[in-house]
XYZ file of C-alpha atoms in Angstrom:
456
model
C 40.721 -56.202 19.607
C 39.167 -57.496 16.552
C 36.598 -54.691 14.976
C 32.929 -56.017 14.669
C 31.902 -56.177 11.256
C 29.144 -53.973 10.013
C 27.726 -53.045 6.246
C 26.709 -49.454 5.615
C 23.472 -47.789 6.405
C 20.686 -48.401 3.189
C 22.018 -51.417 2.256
C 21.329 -55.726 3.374
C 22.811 -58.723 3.498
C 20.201 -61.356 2.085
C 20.262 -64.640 3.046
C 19.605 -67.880 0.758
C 15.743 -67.809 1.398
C 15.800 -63.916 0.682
C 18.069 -64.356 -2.517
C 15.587 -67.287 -3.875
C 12.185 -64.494 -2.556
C 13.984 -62.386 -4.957
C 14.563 -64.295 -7.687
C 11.471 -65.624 -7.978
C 9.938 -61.993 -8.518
C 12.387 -61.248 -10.816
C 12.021 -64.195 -12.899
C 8.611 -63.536 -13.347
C 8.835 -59.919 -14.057
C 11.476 -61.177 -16.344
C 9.076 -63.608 -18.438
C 6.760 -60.844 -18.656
C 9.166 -58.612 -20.389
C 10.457 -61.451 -22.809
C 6.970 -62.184 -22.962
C 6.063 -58.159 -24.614
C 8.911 -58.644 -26.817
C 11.975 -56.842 -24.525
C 15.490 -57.674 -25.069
C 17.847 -57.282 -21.748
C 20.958 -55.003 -22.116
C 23.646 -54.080 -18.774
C 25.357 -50.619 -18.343
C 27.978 -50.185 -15.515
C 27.062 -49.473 -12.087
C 29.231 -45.761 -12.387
C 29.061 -43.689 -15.219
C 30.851 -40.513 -15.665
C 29.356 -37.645 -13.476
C 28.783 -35.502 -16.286
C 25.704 -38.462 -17.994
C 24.652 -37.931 -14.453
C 24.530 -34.994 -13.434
C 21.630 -32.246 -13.845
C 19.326 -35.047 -15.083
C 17.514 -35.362 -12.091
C 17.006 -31.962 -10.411
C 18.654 -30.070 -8.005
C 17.588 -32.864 -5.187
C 18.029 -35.945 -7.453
C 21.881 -34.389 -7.801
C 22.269 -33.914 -4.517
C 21.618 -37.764 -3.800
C 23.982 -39.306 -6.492
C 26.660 -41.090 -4.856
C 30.144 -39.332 -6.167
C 33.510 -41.501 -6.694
C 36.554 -39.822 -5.265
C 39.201 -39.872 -8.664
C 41.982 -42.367 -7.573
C 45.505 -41.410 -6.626
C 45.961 -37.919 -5.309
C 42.004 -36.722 -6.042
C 43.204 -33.841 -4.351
C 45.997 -32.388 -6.662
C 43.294 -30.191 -9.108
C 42.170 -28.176 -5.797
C 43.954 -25.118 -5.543
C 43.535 -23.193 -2.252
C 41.128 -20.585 -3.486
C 38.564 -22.988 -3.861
C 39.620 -24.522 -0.587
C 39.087 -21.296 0.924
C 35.663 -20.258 -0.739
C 34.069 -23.769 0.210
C 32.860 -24.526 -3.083
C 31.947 -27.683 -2.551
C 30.205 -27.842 -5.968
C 33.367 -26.983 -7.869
C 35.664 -28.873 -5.419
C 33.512 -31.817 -6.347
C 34.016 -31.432 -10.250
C 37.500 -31.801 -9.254
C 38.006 -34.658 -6.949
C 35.306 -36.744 -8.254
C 34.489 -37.936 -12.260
C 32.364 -40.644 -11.775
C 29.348 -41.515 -10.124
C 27.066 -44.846 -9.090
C 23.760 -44.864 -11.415
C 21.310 -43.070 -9.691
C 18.361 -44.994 -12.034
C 18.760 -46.716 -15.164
C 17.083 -44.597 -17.260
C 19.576 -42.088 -18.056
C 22.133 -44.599 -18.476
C 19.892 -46.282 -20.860
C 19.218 -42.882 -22.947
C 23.192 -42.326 -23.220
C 23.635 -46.662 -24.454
C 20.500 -45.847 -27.249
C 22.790 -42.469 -28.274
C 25.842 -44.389 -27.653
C 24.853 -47.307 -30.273
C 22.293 -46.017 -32.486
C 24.248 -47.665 -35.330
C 23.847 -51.196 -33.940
C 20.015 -51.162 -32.860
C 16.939 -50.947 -34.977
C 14.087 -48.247 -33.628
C 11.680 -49.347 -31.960
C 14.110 -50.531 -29.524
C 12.498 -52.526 -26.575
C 15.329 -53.105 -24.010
C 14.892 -54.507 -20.231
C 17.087 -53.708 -17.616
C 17.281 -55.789 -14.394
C 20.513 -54.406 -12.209
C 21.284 -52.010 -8.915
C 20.977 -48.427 -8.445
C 22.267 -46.774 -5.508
C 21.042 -43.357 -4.342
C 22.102 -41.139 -1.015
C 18.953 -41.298 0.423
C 17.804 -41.272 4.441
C 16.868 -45.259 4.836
C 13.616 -46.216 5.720
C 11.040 -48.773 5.494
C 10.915 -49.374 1.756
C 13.492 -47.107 0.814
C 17.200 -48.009 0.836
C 20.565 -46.628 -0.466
C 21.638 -49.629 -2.803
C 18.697 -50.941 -4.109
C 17.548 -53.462 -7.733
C 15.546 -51.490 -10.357
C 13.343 -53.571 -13.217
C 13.150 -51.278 -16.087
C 11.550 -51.911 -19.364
C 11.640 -48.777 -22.256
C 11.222 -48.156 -25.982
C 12.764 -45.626 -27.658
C 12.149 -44.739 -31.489
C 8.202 -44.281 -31.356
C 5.709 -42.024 -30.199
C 2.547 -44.372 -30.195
C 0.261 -44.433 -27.509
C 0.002 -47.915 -28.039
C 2.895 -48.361 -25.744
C 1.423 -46.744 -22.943
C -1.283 -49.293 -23.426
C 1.163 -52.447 -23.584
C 2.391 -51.113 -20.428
C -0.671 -50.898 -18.241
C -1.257 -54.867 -19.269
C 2.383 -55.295 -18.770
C 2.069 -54.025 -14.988
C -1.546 -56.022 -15.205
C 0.179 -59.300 -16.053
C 3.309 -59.167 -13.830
C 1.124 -58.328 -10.563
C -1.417 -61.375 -11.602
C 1.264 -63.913 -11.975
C 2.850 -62.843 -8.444
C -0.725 -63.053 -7.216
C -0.401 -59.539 -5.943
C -4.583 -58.112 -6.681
C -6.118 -54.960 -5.863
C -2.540 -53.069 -6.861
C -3.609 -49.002 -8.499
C -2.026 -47.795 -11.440
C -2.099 -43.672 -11.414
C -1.840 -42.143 -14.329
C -1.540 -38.485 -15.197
C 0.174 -36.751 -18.520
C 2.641 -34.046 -17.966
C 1.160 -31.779 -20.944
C -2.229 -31.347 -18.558
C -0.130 -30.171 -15.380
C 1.923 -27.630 -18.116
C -1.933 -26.744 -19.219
C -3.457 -26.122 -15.609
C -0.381 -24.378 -14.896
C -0.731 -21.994 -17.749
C -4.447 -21.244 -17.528
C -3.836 -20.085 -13.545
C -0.992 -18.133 -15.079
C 1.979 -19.977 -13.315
C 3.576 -21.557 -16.224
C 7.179 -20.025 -15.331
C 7.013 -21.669 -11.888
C 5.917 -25.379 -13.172
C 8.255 -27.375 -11.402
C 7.160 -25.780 -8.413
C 4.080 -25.878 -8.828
C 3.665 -29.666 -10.002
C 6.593 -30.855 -7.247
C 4.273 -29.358 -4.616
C 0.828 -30.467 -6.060
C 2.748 -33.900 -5.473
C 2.792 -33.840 -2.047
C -0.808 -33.378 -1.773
C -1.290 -36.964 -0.106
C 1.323 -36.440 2.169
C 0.750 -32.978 3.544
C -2.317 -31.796 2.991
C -4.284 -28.914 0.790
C -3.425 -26.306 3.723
C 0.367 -27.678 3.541
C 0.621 -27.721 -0.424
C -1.164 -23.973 -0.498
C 1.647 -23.206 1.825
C 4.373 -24.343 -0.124
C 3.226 -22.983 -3.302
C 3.073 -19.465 -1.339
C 6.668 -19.979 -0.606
C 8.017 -20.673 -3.642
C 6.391 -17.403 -4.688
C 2.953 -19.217 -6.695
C 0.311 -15.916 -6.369
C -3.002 -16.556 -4.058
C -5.383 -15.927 -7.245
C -3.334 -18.975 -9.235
C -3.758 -21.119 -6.473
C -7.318 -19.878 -5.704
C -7.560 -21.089 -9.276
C -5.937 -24.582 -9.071
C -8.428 -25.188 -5.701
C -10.620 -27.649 -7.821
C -7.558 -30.400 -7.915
C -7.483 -30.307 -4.054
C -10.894 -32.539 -4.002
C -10.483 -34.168 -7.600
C -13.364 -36.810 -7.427
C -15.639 -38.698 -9.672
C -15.659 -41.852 -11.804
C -12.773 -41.638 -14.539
C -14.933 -39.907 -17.048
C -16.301 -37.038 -14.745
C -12.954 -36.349 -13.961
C -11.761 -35.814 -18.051
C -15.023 -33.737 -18.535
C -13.688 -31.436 -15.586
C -10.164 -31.160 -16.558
C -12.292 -30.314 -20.114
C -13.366 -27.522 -18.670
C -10.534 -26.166 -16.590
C -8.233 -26.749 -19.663
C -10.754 -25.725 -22.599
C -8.093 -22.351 -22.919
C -4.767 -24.522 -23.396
C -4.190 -26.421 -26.232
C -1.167 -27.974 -24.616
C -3.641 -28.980 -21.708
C -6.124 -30.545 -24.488
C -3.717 -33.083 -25.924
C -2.528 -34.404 -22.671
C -6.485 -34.761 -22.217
C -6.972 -36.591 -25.275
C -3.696 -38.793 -24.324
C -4.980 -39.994 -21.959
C -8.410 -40.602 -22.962
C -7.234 -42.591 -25.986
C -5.422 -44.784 -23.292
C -8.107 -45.180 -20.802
C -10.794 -45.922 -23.663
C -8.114 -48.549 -25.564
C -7.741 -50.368 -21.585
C -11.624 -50.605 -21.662
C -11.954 -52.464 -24.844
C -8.638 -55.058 -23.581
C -10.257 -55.209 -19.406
C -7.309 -55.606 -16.738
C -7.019 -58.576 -14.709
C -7.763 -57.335 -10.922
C -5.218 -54.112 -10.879
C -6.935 -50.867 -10.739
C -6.356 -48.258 -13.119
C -6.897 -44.253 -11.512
C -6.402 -40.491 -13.110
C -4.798 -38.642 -10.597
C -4.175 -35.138 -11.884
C -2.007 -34.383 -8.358
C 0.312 -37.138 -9.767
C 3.761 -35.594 -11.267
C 7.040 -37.611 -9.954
C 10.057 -36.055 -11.657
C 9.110 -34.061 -14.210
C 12.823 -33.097 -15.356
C 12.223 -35.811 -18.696
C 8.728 -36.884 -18.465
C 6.632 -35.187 -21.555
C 3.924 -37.198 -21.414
C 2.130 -40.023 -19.514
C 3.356 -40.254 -16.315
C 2.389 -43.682 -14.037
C 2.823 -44.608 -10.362
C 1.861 -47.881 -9.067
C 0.560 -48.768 -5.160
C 0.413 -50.900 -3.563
C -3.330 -52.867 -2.277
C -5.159 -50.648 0.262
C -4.302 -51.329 3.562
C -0.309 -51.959 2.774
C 1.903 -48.966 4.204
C 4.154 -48.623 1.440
C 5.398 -45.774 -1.231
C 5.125 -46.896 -5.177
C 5.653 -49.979 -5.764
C 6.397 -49.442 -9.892
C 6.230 -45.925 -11.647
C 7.243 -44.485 -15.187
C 6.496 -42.024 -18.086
C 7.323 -40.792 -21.659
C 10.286 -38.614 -22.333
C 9.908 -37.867 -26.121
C 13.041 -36.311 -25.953
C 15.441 -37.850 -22.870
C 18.147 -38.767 -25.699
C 18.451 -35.478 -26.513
C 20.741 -34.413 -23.653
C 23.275 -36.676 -25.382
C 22.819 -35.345 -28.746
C 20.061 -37.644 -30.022
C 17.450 -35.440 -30.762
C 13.331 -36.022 -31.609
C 13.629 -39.870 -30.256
C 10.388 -41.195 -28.636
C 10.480 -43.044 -25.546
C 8.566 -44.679 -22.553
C 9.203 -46.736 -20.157
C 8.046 -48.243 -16.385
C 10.008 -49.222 -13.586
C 9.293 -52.347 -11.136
C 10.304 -51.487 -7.296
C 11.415 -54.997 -6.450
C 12.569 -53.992 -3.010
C 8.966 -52.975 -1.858
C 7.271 -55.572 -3.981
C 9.004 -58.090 -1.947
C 8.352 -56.406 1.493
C 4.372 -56.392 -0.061
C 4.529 -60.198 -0.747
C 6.064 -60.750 2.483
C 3.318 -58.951 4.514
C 0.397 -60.695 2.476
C 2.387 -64.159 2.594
C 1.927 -64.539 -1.393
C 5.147 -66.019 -1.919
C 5.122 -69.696 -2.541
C 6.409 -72.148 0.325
C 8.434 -74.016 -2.643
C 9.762 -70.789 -4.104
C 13.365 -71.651 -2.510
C 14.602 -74.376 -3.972
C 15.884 -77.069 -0.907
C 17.996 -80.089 -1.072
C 15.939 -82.604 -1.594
C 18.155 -85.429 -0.212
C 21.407 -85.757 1.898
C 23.845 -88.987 1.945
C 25.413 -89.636 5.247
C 29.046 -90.116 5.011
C 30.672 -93.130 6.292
C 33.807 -93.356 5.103
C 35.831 -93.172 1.930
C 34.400 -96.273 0.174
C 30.725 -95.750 1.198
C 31.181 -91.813 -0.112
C 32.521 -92.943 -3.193
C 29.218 -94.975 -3.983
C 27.182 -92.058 -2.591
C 28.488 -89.686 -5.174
C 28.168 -91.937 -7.855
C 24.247 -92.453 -7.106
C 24.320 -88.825 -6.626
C 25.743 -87.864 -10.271
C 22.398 -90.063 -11.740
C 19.876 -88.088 -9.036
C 21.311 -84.668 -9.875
C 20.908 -85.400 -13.804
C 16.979 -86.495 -13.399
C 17.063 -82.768 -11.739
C 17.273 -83.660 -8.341
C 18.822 -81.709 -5.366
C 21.553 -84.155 -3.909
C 24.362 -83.612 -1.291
C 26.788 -85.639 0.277
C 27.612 -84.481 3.961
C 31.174 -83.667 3.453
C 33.413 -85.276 5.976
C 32.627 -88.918 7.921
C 31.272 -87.258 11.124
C 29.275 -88.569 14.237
C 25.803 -90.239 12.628
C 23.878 -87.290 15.168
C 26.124 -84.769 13.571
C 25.104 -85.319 9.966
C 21.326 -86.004 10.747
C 21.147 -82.743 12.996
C 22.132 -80.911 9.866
C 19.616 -82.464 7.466
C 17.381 -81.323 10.114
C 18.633 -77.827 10.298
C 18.296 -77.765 7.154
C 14.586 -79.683 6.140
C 16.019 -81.964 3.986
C 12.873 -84.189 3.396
C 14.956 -87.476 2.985
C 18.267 -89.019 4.599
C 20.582 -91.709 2.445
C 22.586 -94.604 4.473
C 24.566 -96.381 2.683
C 27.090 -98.923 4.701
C 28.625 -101.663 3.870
C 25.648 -104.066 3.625
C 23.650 -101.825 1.048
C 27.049 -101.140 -0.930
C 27.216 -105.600 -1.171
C 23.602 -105.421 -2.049
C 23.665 -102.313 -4.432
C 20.744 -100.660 -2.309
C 20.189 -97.807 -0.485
C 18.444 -97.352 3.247
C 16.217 -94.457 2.966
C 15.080 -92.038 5.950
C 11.915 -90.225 5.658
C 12.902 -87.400 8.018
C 9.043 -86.199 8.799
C 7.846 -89.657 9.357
C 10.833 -91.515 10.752
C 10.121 -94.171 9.034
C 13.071 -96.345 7.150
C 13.086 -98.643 3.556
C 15.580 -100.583 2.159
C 15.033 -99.726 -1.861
C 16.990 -100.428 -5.045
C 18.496 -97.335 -7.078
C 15.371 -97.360 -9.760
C 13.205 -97.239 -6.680
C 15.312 -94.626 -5.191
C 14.825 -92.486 -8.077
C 11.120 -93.167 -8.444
C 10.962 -91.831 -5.016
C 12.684 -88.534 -5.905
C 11.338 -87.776 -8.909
């Protein structure tokens, strides 16, 4: 019995109206890049498991999809390790490589890699699949496109301005309004952390501040409790809970709660010098918010730190996110190297499109007309006429064998091709064609300049 064919959970088939959806976001995010002066680069899809590993927290690790070694991966794993179920060391043994988890770090190891051969600031954009062991879900899959754009070699602000418009500009041109940039700095969560005297439990405390959308003050107060954050700190941190106010009022407060941290001070002053530059250069119709709960993954982010939603209403995680790492080459040697970057989620930015029905109806491009075949002879003429259509840029076909006439129209119906060529015997003596208009019905006998004019 033949087995019925199946692709693994996390991942999609995508059929030619899908692939075109696609491509037509990532052209345009593509332009925009060229556009702010980024040059594309492509790393491998596996790297070794050592540039991977450790880069992304315990939980990032734990969803990196490993690469059993080939031939006998099991020959390195003697039977005390067998025994103890170290799965951790078992795993250094059988496995050396690993699928990109993002292509960031693989990005930091190419700038270490070939610092001889690029000139700082280096603007790179990266358009290629990451895969990640996550549980699927709406919006979230296991093998999945990333749209990355970084520079490395400067510690300006002034890129964490060209990015904001960059987002700004990408979301006009796909017609996508009303999308909210968050922005927070990672220096102010290290400065609130320090002033309610948690600063050796910042991960915690930031990774559960996080999740304050999702569960709850009561939930994140819980959480901090467990991962051993004292009441009177979090009594302390109680003001972030309902952290309201136009963008202003909220830097006077963090002002206040950080006047004792001078680490806390400069991410205020970051950020102001960003919000007040965006002010003097006004977005288009995307919405720019400071959201001090905001921290993502803070294991490289030193800075700014941006996540992008999607328009109210829309059920969706981020749609785009990204940060400065000042010093993310550094885990390969390259040490005191500026960088920042952001990150288009074209998966969910295509679900978004699809649920607002912003995607053009021409944005997959269709044959525009099919020649019936009749026959050698009559084909032969067809694919001459068809060589001259497809250099003036137009979508021709010839159906490929000399089928029943209902046949070959049912498929240009199948497939809304807009106009049907007959060409017999007669219009092969007269050097014309018999065109079908396939909405109309209606039929003309026209000369080949006439044809053309037509399909233009």
């Amino acid at each position: 019995m033949a087995q019925k064919p199946s692709i693994p959970k996390g991942t999609r088939d995508f059929s030619p109206v899908e692939v075109a959806k696609r491509s037509y976001i990532m052209n345009i995010i593509k332009e925009q890049f060229q556009l702010f002066g980024f040059h594309p680069i492509e790393t491998p899809s596996f790297e070794n498991s050592e540039t991977l590993m450790g880069k992304y927290g315990e939980e990032g690790d734990r969803l990196i999809f490993k690469i059993l070694n080939s031939g006998d991966y099991l020959s390195k794993v003697n039977d005390t390790l067998y025994a103890g179920k170290e799965s951790v060391k078992i795993t250094s043994k059988i496995s050396e490589k690993a699928l990109r988890y993002d292509l960031t770090v693989p990005f930091a190891r190419y700038v270490v890699q070939h610092q001889n051969d690029i000139y700082f600031p280096f603007k790179r954009y990266q358009i290629q699949p990451v895969w990640r062991a996550d549980r699927p879900q709406k919006g979230r899959f296991r093998e999945f496109y990333q749209c990355d754009a970084d520079v490395v070699g400067s510690k300006s602000l002034w890129q964490e301005v060209d990015f904001i418009q960059l987002y700004d500009r990408v979301f006009s041109k796909l017609g996508l309004d009303g999308v909210t940039i968050k922005m927070n700095n990672r220096k102010i969560l290290s400065g609130i952390a320090e002033v309610i005297g948690a600063s050796d439990k910042l991960i915690d405390f930031t990774v559960a501040l996080d999740k304050l959308d999702k569960i709850g003050e009561d939930g994140v107060k819980k959480e901090m409790l467990v991962k051993g954050i004292s009441k009177v700190a979090i009594d302390k941190v109680k003001p972030l809970f309902n952290f309201t106010g136009t963008t202003s009022e909220k830097i006077d407060k963090l002002k206040e709660l950080l006047v004792s941290s001078e680490e806390g001070m400069k991410g205020v002053a970051e950020l102001e010098f960003i919000l007040n530059t965006i002010a003097e250069v006004p977005l288009g119709k995307t919405f720019l918010d400071l959201d001090v709960t905001l921290a993502r993954g803070l294991n490289y982010y030193t800075g700014a730190i941006f996540e992008v939603s999607a328009p109210e209403g829309i059920k969706m995680g981020s749609i785009g996110g990204g940060g400065r790492y000042d010093d993310l080459t550094g885990i390969f040697g390259l040490k005191d190297v500026g960088g920042v970057g952001i990150s288009f989620g074209l998966d969910r930015i295509y679900l978004v499109l699809e649920e607002l029905g912003l995607f053009p109806e021409t944005v997959a491009p269709s044959t525009k007309v099919l020649f019936i075949n009749f026959g050698e002879k009559e084909a032969l003429y067809c694919l001459k006429t068809i060589n001259e259509l497809r250099e003036l840029g137009v979508i021709a076909e010839l159906y490929p064998d000399n089928a029943k006439m209902n046949k070959q129209m049912k498929y240009a119906n199948n497939r809304k091709i807009p106009f049907v060529i007959l060409a017999g015997e007669m219009e092969i003596e007269k050097k014309n064609y018999t065109v079908k208009n396939m909405q109309t019905g209606s039929q003309e006998n026209i000369s080949l300049e006439e044809l053309k004019a037509l399909l233009k």
